[in-house]
Amino acid sequence: MNTVPDFSGLRVAVVGDLVADFYLYGEPTRLSREAPVLVLRHRREALGAGGAANAARNLAALGARVAVLGLVGRDRTGRELLERLEHDGIDVSDALARTDWQTPTKTRILGAEPGRTPQHVLRIDREPEQAPTDDARAALAGRLRARQGELDVVLGSDYGYGLLAGELAGTLRALAAAGVRTVLDPRRSFEAFAGLTAMTPNLGELALFARTGVEELGTTTALDAAARTLRQRCDLEYLLVTLGNRGMRLYSRGAEVPLEVAAAGREAVDVSGAGDTAAAAFALGLAAGLPGTDAMRLANAAAGLVVMEPGATACSLDRLRSALPSAPRVRGGLTRTS
Ligand SMILES: Nc1ncnc2c1ncn2[C@@H]1O[C@H](COP(=O)(O)OP(=O)(O)OP(=O)(O)O)[C@@H](O)[C@H]1O
Ligand SMILES: [Mg+2]
């Protein structure tokens, strides 16, 4: 398959943890006299979409009609994050701004001489003290159910802030049981999502499920055993395990042999957000009716493009279309030996 389907008619809901990526850029001037630290002259600031918001942005960039269901704080960051998403054509009418929530914010301070690539100096995370309330989950679950008839796929994006649990997890399972395609990019919670169409864990998340370390999944045999257990225990049609610079591996219901695709063979610039791109493209591929193999190849090609740019970025449909013919092909998964 060398053509990307038309995703423009597809309707997607993204449910999950909305995160703000705040970037502060400064130019190094001198060492401070107050302490042995670098002094940066403030140059500019930018707000980016992170977590489920980045998944939503990736879906929109690929041409789908996207709605986000998630929480932001009733604060400036929350307001600006939703504005950012709206600017990308995303429906934010079912995102909730709540006084009992604080928008998780990753502030990255970057220093750069003019004309140079900015370098990370420090990151400060602002995180809510507690998980969202049952009440907030119930409100979003109700909004998700109200959209049921109009959705081609639901993408759950779990960044570990506790939203995707309880009634909201139950609603995802109920939608799956009613025949809606449901894909979860998981973090720590797996069994609560039994019966979904697919999950897209990375190696670390699969290791969490298997209660082991990433190193223990270093051989194909160990990786396949853990992945098969997860696919079976959660009764998934597909399990797509993303393997960073090694690509991805797909386990399918009714198929004995897993399939694998190698990562695009170039030096990555910034891998942040690649998992969101992969999950978004895989979910859209399934929503378009592609078999899992083709959806995996699309996901790998799209993720291979975003790692070539700094920051969490999204891959446009046009870029994916032009990259696909030369993107790595899927092969039988028995070839990797270590
Ligand atoms: N260094 C790399 N070179 C080429 N492709 C890469 C690289 N890192 C990641 N990718 C692509 O991105 C996909 C997802 O990456 P990864 O497995 O790191 O996901 P992740 O850990 O969930 O990422 P995130 O940090 O966004 O959550 C990989 O399967 C691969 O297709
Ligand atoms: Mg991820």
Short mmCIF file of C-alpha atoms and ligand atoms in Angstrom, two decimals:
data_model
loop_
_atom_site.label_atom_id
_atom_site.label_comp_id
_atom_site.label_asym_id
_atom_site.label_seq_id
_atom_site.Cartn_x
_atom_site.Cartn_y
_atom_site.Cartn_z
CA MET A 1 0.00 0.00 0.00
CA ASN A 2 1.58 3.27 -1.14
CA THR A 3 -1.40 5.59 -1.02
CA VAL A 4 -2.81 7.24 2.08
CA PRO A 5 -6.60 7.05 2.29
CA ASP A 6 -8.73 10.17 2.43
CA PHE A 7 -9.20 10.83 6.14
CA SER A 8 -11.23 13.99 5.67
CA GLY A 9 -14.64 12.45 6.30
CA LEU A 10 -13.57 10.64 9.45
CA ARG A 11 -14.80 11.81 12.84
CA VAL A 12 -12.62 11.19 15.85
CA ALA A 13 -12.98 11.91 19.54
CA VAL A 14 -9.81 12.17 21.61
CA VAL A 15 -10.36 11.48 25.30
CA GLY A 16 -7.52 11.97 27.70
CA ASP A 17 -5.04 14.09 29.58
CA LEU A 18 -4.63 17.53 28.03
CA VAL A 19 -1.14 18.87 28.69
CA ALA A 20 0.37 22.28 27.93
CA ASP A 21 3.92 22.51 26.63
CA PHE A 22 5.21 25.97 27.45
CA TYR A 23 8.48 27.07 25.84
CA LEU A 24 10.55 30.02 27.09
CA TYR A 25 13.37 31.08 24.79
CA GLY A 26 16.28 33.26 25.89
CA GLU A 27 19.66 34.33 24.65
CA PRO A 28 22.62 33.53 26.95
CA THR A 29 24.24 36.76 28.10
CA ARG A 30 26.60 36.02 31.03
CA LEU A 31 26.99 34.19 34.31
CA SER A 32 25.02 35.65 37.17
CA ARG A 33 26.93 37.35 40.03
CA GLU A 34 24.28 36.10 42.50
CA ALA A 35 24.96 32.41 41.88
CA PRO A 36 26.94 30.32 39.39
CA VAL A 37 24.05 30.19 36.92
CA LEU A 38 23.48 31.23 33.35
CA VAL A 39 21.56 34.44 32.70
CA LEU A 40 19.27 34.37 29.65
CA ARG A 41 17.76 37.46 28.06
CA HIS A 42 14.08 36.72 27.44
CA ARG A 43 13.32 36.54 23.73
CA ARG A 44 10.00 34.82 23.21
CA GLU A 45 7.46 32.35 24.54
CA ALA A 46 5.29 29.76 22.87
CA LEU A 47 2.56 27.41 23.99
CA GLY A 48 2.31 23.96 22.43
CA ALA A 49 -0.22 21.17 22.68
CA GLY A 50 0.98 18.18 24.70
CA GLY A 51 -0.45 14.82 25.77
CA ALA A 52 -3.94 14.20 24.42
CA ALA A 53 -3.89 17.71 22.93
CA ASN A 54 -0.92 16.70 20.78
CA ALA A 55 -2.70 13.53 19.68
CA ALA A 56 -5.69 15.69 18.68
CA ARG A 57 -3.48 18.06 16.74
CA ASN A 58 -1.92 15.14 14.88
CA LEU A 59 -5.33 13.76 13.93
CA ALA A 60 -6.41 17.18 12.64
CA ALA A 61 -3.18 17.58 10.64
CA LEU A 62 -3.98 14.29 8.90
CA GLY A 63 -7.34 15.72 7.86
CA ALA A 64 -9.79 14.16 10.32
CA ARG A 65 -12.64 16.00 12.07
CA VAL A 66 -11.55 15.99 15.69
CA ALA A 67 -13.23 16.73 19.01
CA VAL A 68 -11.31 16.70 22.31
CA LEU A 69 -12.81 15.57 25.59
CA GLY A 70 -10.59 16.39 28.50
CA LEU A 71 -9.94 18.82 31.33
CA VAL A 72 -8.11 22.10 31.59
CA GLY A 73 -7.85 24.37 34.61
CA ARG A 74 -9.82 27.59 34.65
CA ASP A 75 -6.58 29.42 34.13
CA ARG A 76 -4.69 31.31 31.46
CA THR A 77 -2.77 28.22 30.31
CA GLY A 78 -6.00 26.22 29.97
CA ARG A 79 -7.66 28.99 27.98
CA GLU A 80 -4.67 29.40 25.67
CA LEU A 81 -4.35 25.65 25.15
CA LEU A 82 -7.97 25.39 24.00
CA GLU A 83 -7.52 28.45 21.77
CA ARG A 84 -4.49 26.77 20.24
CA LEU A 85 -6.53 23.63 19.48
CA GLU A 86 -9.41 25.66 18.07
CA HIS A 87 -6.97 27.45 15.84
CA ASP A 88 -6.06 24.02 14.41
CA GLY A 89 -9.72 23.40 13.61
CA ILE A 90 -10.39 21.11 16.58
CA ASP A 91 -13.79 21.07 18.28
CA VAL A 92 -13.21 21.97 21.94
CA SER A 93 -16.88 22.33 22.91
CA ASP A 94 -16.67 19.16 25.03
CA ALA A 95 -13.44 20.09 26.80
CA LEU A 96 -14.14 21.17 30.38
CA ALA A 97 -12.46 24.09 32.14
CA ARG A 98 -12.71 23.46 35.88
CA THR A 99 -11.71 25.37 38.98
CA ASP A 100 -10.83 22.08 40.73
CA TRP A 101 -8.24 21.24 38.08
CA GLN A 102 -4.89 22.66 37.09
CA THR A 103 -3.71 22.23 33.50
CA PRO A 104 -0.59 20.03 33.66
CA THR A 105 2.15 22.23 32.23
CA LYS A 106 5.68 21.37 31.18
CA THR A 107 7.72 24.54 31.00
CA ARG A 108 10.91 24.16 29.02
CA ILE A 109 13.54 26.87 29.24
CA LEU A 110 15.71 26.97 26.15
CA GLY A 111 18.80 28.99 25.48
CA ALA A 112 20.15 29.89 22.04
CA GLU A 113 22.47 32.33 20.37
CA PRO A 114 20.70 33.98 17.41
CA GLY A 115 20.59 31.60 14.47
CA ARG A 116 21.46 28.53 16.55
CA THR A 117 19.30 25.57 17.52
CA PRO A 118 17.81 26.20 20.99
CA GLN A 119 19.10 23.89 23.73
CA HIS A 120 17.22 22.76 26.80
CA VAL A 121 18.43 24.39 30.01
CA LEU A 122 15.75 23.33 32.47
CA ARG A 123 12.26 21.87 32.61
CA ILE A 124 9.69 22.72 35.27
CA ASP A 125 6.55 20.58 35.57
CA ARG A 126 3.37 21.94 37.11
CA GLU A 127 1.09 19.07 37.99
CA PRO A 128 -2.29 18.69 39.68
CA GLU A 129 -2.03 17.40 43.25
CA GLN A 130 -4.83 14.88 42.81
CA ALA A 131 -6.56 12.88 40.10
CA PRO A 132 -9.68 14.38 38.52
CA THR A 133 -12.91 13.88 40.47
CA ASP A 134 -15.52 11.22 39.63
CA ASP A 135 -17.78 14.10 38.84
CA ALA A 136 -15.44 15.41 36.11
CA ARG A 137 -15.08 11.91 34.64
CA ALA A 138 -18.85 11.43 34.65
CA ALA A 139 -19.39 14.73 32.86
CA LEU A 140 -16.94 13.77 30.10
CA ALA A 141 -18.36 10.24 29.89
CA GLY A 142 -21.82 11.72 29.29
CA ARG A 143 -20.47 13.94 26.54
CA LEU A 144 -18.68 11.00 24.93
CA ARG A 145 -21.85 8.87 24.98
CA ALA A 146 -23.78 11.73 23.38
CA ARG A 147 -21.36 11.61 20.42
CA GLN A 148 -21.48 7.83 20.02
CA GLY A 149 -23.52 7.74 16.81
CA GLU A 150 -21.28 10.18 14.98
CA LEU A 151 -17.82 8.71 15.66
CA ASP A 152 -15.60 6.61 13.40
CA VAL A 153 -13.00 6.08 16.11
CA VAL A 154 -12.24 7.11 19.68
CA LEU A 155 -8.62 7.62 20.73
CA GLY A 156 -7.87 7.44 24.45
CA SER A 157 -4.64 9.24 25.36
CA ASP A 158 -3.53 8.35 28.89
CA TYR A 159 -0.71 10.47 30.29
CA GLY A 160 -1.13 9.15 33.80
CA TYR A 161 -3.06 12.05 35.35
CA GLY A 162 -5.91 9.76 36.33
CA LEU A 163 -8.67 10.92 34.01
CA LEU A 164 -8.98 7.66 32.06
CA ALA A 165 -10.39 5.54 34.86
CA GLY A 166 -13.74 4.76 36.48
CA GLU A 167 -16.79 5.77 34.48
CA LEU A 168 -14.74 7.10 31.60
CA ALA A 169 -12.88 3.79 31.15
CA GLY A 170 -16.26 2.02 31.41
CA THR A 171 -17.68 4.24 28.69
CA LEU A 172 -14.78 3.43 26.37
CA ARG A 173 -15.44 -0.29 26.95
CA ALA A 174 -19.16 0.20 26.34
CA LEU A 175 -18.50 2.05 23.07
CA ALA A 176 -16.17 -0.75 21.97
CA ALA A 177 -18.84 -3.34 22.84
CA ALA A 178 -21.32 -1.34 20.76
CA GLY A 179 -19.00 -1.61 17.74
CA VAL A 180 -17.20 1.76 17.83
CA ARG A 181 -13.47 1.47 17.06
CA THR A 182 -11.54 2.40 20.16
CA VAL A 183 -7.78 2.81 20.44
CA LEU A 184 -5.90 3.49 23.68
CA ASP A 185 -2.41 4.92 24.02
CA PRO A 186 -1.94 3.53 27.55
CA ARG A 187 0.25 4.51 30.46
CA ARG A 188 -0.19 2.37 33.59
CA SER A 189 -3.69 1.01 33.31
CA PHE A 190 -4.51 -1.89 30.98
CA GLU A 191 -7.15 -4.32 32.26
CA ALA A 192 -9.66 -1.48 32.75
CA PHE A 193 -9.71 -1.22 28.95
CA ALA A 194 -10.38 -4.84 28.04
CA GLY A 195 -12.32 -5.24 24.81
CA LEU A 196 -11.04 -2.14 23.03
CA THR A 197 -9.99 -2.46 19.40
CA ALA A 198 -6.32 -1.67 19.97
CA MET A 199 -3.63 -0.35 22.29
CA THR A 200 -0.38 1.37 21.32
CA PRO A 201 2.03 1.04 24.29
CA ASN A 202 5.72 1.80 24.04
CA LEU A 203 8.24 -0.67 25.42
CA GLY A 204 8.26 0.93 28.88
CA GLU A 205 4.49 0.71 29.13
CA LEU A 206 4.49 -2.92 28.03
CA ALA A 207 7.13 -3.61 30.71
CA LEU A 208 4.86 -1.98 33.31
CA PHE A 209 2.05 -4.30 32.27
CA ALA A 210 4.37 -7.31 32.45
CA ARG A 211 5.72 -6.14 35.85
CA THR A 212 9.24 -6.30 34.54
CA GLY A 213 11.96 -3.95 33.31
CA VAL A 214 12.54 -2.73 29.77
CA GLU A 215 15.85 -4.66 29.64
CA GLU A 216 14.00 -7.91 30.32
CA LEU A 217 11.99 -7.33 27.13
CA GLY A 218 15.20 -7.04 25.10
CA THR A 219 14.82 -10.32 23.25
CA THR A 220 12.16 -11.00 20.64
CA THR A 221 11.00 -14.01 22.64
CA ALA A 222 10.43 -12.01 25.83
CA LEU A 223 8.87 -9.08 23.98
CA ASP A 224 6.47 -11.35 22.10
CA ALA A 225 5.49 -13.25 25.24
CA ALA A 226 4.61 -10.03 27.12
CA ALA A 227 2.80 -8.54 24.13
CA ARG A 228 0.77 -11.69 23.47
CA THR A 229 -0.27 -11.83 27.11
CA LEU A 230 -1.45 -8.21 27.00
CA ARG A 231 -3.29 -8.68 23.71
CA GLN A 232 -5.04 -11.78 24.99
CA ARG A 233 -5.80 -10.61 28.49
CA CYS A 234 -7.34 -7.39 27.22
CA ASP A 235 -8.94 -9.19 24.25
CA LEU A 236 -7.62 -6.62 21.78
CA GLU A 237 -7.92 -6.99 18.04
CA TYR A 238 -4.53 -5.31 17.70
CA LEU A 239 -1.62 -4.52 19.94
CA LEU A 240 0.87 -2.11 18.40
CA VAL A 241 4.07 -1.91 20.44
CA THR A 242 6.21 1.11 19.53
CA LEU A 243 9.94 0.47 19.84
CA GLY A 244 11.46 3.94 19.50
CA ASN A 245 14.28 3.99 16.95
CA ARG A 246 13.65 0.30 16.19
CA GLY A 247 10.16 0.91 14.78
CA MET A 248 7.03 -1.01 15.75
CA ARG A 249 5.65 -4.50 16.17
CA LEU A 250 2.04 -5.54 15.61
CA TYR A 251 0.19 -8.42 17.28
CA SER A 252 -3.19 -9.29 15.80
CA ARG A 253 -6.06 -11.46 16.93
CA GLY A 254 -6.04 -14.71 14.97
CA ALA A 255 -2.50 -14.21 13.62
CA GLU A 256 0.26 -16.41 14.93
CA VAL A 257 3.23 -14.37 13.71
CA PRO A 258 3.71 -10.72 14.71
CA LEU A 259 4.68 -8.21 12.03
CA GLU A 260 7.34 -5.59 12.30
CA VAL A 261 8.32 -2.36 10.58
CA ALA A 262 11.73 -0.74 11.02
CA ALA A 263 11.96 2.94 11.96
CA ALA A 264 12.87 5.38 9.21
CA GLY A 265 16.64 5.14 9.12
CA ARG A 266 17.69 8.70 9.77
CA GLU A 267 19.11 10.50 12.78
CA ALA A 268 16.19 11.76 14.89
CA VAL A 269 16.20 15.41 15.98
CA ASP A 270 13.51 15.27 18.69
CA VAL A 271 11.43 12.22 19.53
CA SER A 272 8.96 13.95 21.85
CA GLY A 273 5.39 13.42 20.73
CA ALA A 274 6.28 10.63 18.29
CA GLY A 275 4.08 8.24 20.25
CA ASP A 276 1.10 10.61 19.88
CA THR A 277 1.66 10.80 16.14
CA ALA A 278 1.91 7.02 15.90
CA ALA A 279 -1.29 6.44 17.89
CA ALA A 280 -3.17 9.09 15.90
CA ALA A 281 -2.15 7.71 12.50
CA PHE A 282 -2.80 4.11 13.56
CA ALA A 283 -6.29 5.00 14.86
CA LEU A 284 -7.13 6.88 11.66
CA GLY A 285 -5.87 4.02 9.51
CA LEU A 286 -8.19 1.62 11.32
CA ALA A 287 -11.06 4.11 11.10
CA ALA A 288 -10.51 4.27 7.34
CA GLY A 289 -10.96 0.49 7.25
CA LEU A 290 -7.32 -0.43 6.63
CA PRO A 291 -5.99 -3.73 7.95
CA GLY A 292 -3.71 -3.35 10.98
CA THR A 293 -0.58 -3.97 8.88
CA ASP A 294 -1.25 -0.98 6.64
CA ALA A 295 -2.29 1.19 9.57
CA MET A 296 1.01 0.31 11.29
CA ARG A 297 3.04 1.27 8.24
CA LEU A 298 1.25 4.64 8.07
CA ALA A 299 1.82 5.19 11.79
CA ASN A 300 5.52 4.39 11.48
CA ALA A 301 5.95 6.64 8.45
CA ALA A 302 4.16 9.56 10.16
CA ALA A 303 6.14 9.14 13.41
CA GLY A 304 9.36 8.91 11.39
CA LEU A 305 8.60 12.37 9.97
CA VAL A 306 7.84 14.16 13.25
CA VAL A 307 11.08 12.96 14.89
CA MET A 308 12.98 14.94 12.26
CA GLU A 309 11.73 18.25 13.68
CA PRO A 310 12.34 19.94 17.04
CA GLY A 311 9.50 19.94 19.59
CA ALA A 312 6.32 17.88 19.43
CA THR A 313 5.05 18.41 15.91
CA ALA A 314 2.32 17.03 13.69
CA CYS A 315 2.66 15.40 10.30
CA SER A 316 0.42 16.77 7.56
CA LEU A 317 -1.46 14.53 5.16
CA ASP A 318 0.57 15.89 2.23
CA ARG A 319 3.90 15.07 3.89
CA LEU A 320 2.72 11.59 4.76
CA ARG A 321 1.52 11.09 1.19
CA SER A 322 4.87 12.05 -0.28
CA ALA A 323 6.89 10.05 2.27
CA LEU A 324 4.90 6.82 2.15
CA PRO A 325 6.25 5.24 -1.06
CA SER A 326 9.80 5.25 0.32
CA ALA A 327 8.81 4.48 3.95
CA PRO A 328 9.96 1.16 5.46
CA ARG A 329 7.84 -1.85 4.59
CA VAL A 330 6.23 -4.30 6.96
CA ARG A 331 7.88 -7.68 7.26
CA GLY A 332 7.31 -10.91 9.15
CA GLY A 333 8.33 -10.38 12.74
CA LEU A 334 10.69 -13.30 13.13
CA THR A 335 13.75 -11.62 11.71
CA ARG A 336 15.03 -9.74 14.74
CA THR A 337 17.39 -11.93 16.68
CA SER A 338 18.31 -10.00 19.81
N1 LIG B 1 14.95 7.81 16.93
C1 LIG B 1 13.94 7.52 16.10
N2 LIG B 1 14.15 7.41 14.76
C2 LIG B 1 13.15 7.13 13.92
N3 LIG B 1 11.87 6.92 14.32
C3 LIG B 1 11.60 7.01 15.62
C4 LIG B 1 12.61 7.32 16.59
N4 LIG B 1 12.04 7.35 17.80
C5 LIG B 1 10.73 7.08 17.60
N5 LIG B 1 10.46 6.87 16.31
C6 LIG B 1 9.15 6.54 15.70
O1 LIG B 1 8.14 6.95 16.60
C7 LIG B 1 7.41 5.81 17.08
C8 LIG B 1 6.99 6.02 18.51
O2 LIG B 1 8.15 6.22 19.29
P1 LIG B 1 8.28 5.66 20.77
O3 LIG B 1 8.24 4.18 20.76
O4 LIG B 1 9.47 6.33 21.35
O5 LIG B 1 6.94 6.18 21.43
P2 LIG B 1 6.66 6.86 22.83
O6 LIG B 1 7.69 6.43 23.81
O7 LIG B 1 5.25 6.60 23.15
O8 LIG B 1 6.85 8.37 22.49
P3 LIG B 1 6.33 9.62 23.33
O9 LIG B 1 7.56 10.17 23.96
O10 LIG B 1 5.76 10.52 22.28
O11 LIG B 1 5.30 9.13 24.29
C9 LIG B 1 8.35 4.62 16.85
O12 LIG B 1 7.63 3.42 16.77
C10 LIG B 1 9.01 5.04 15.53
O13 LIG B 1 8.13 4.80 14.45
MG MG B 2 3.75 7.52 24.36
#
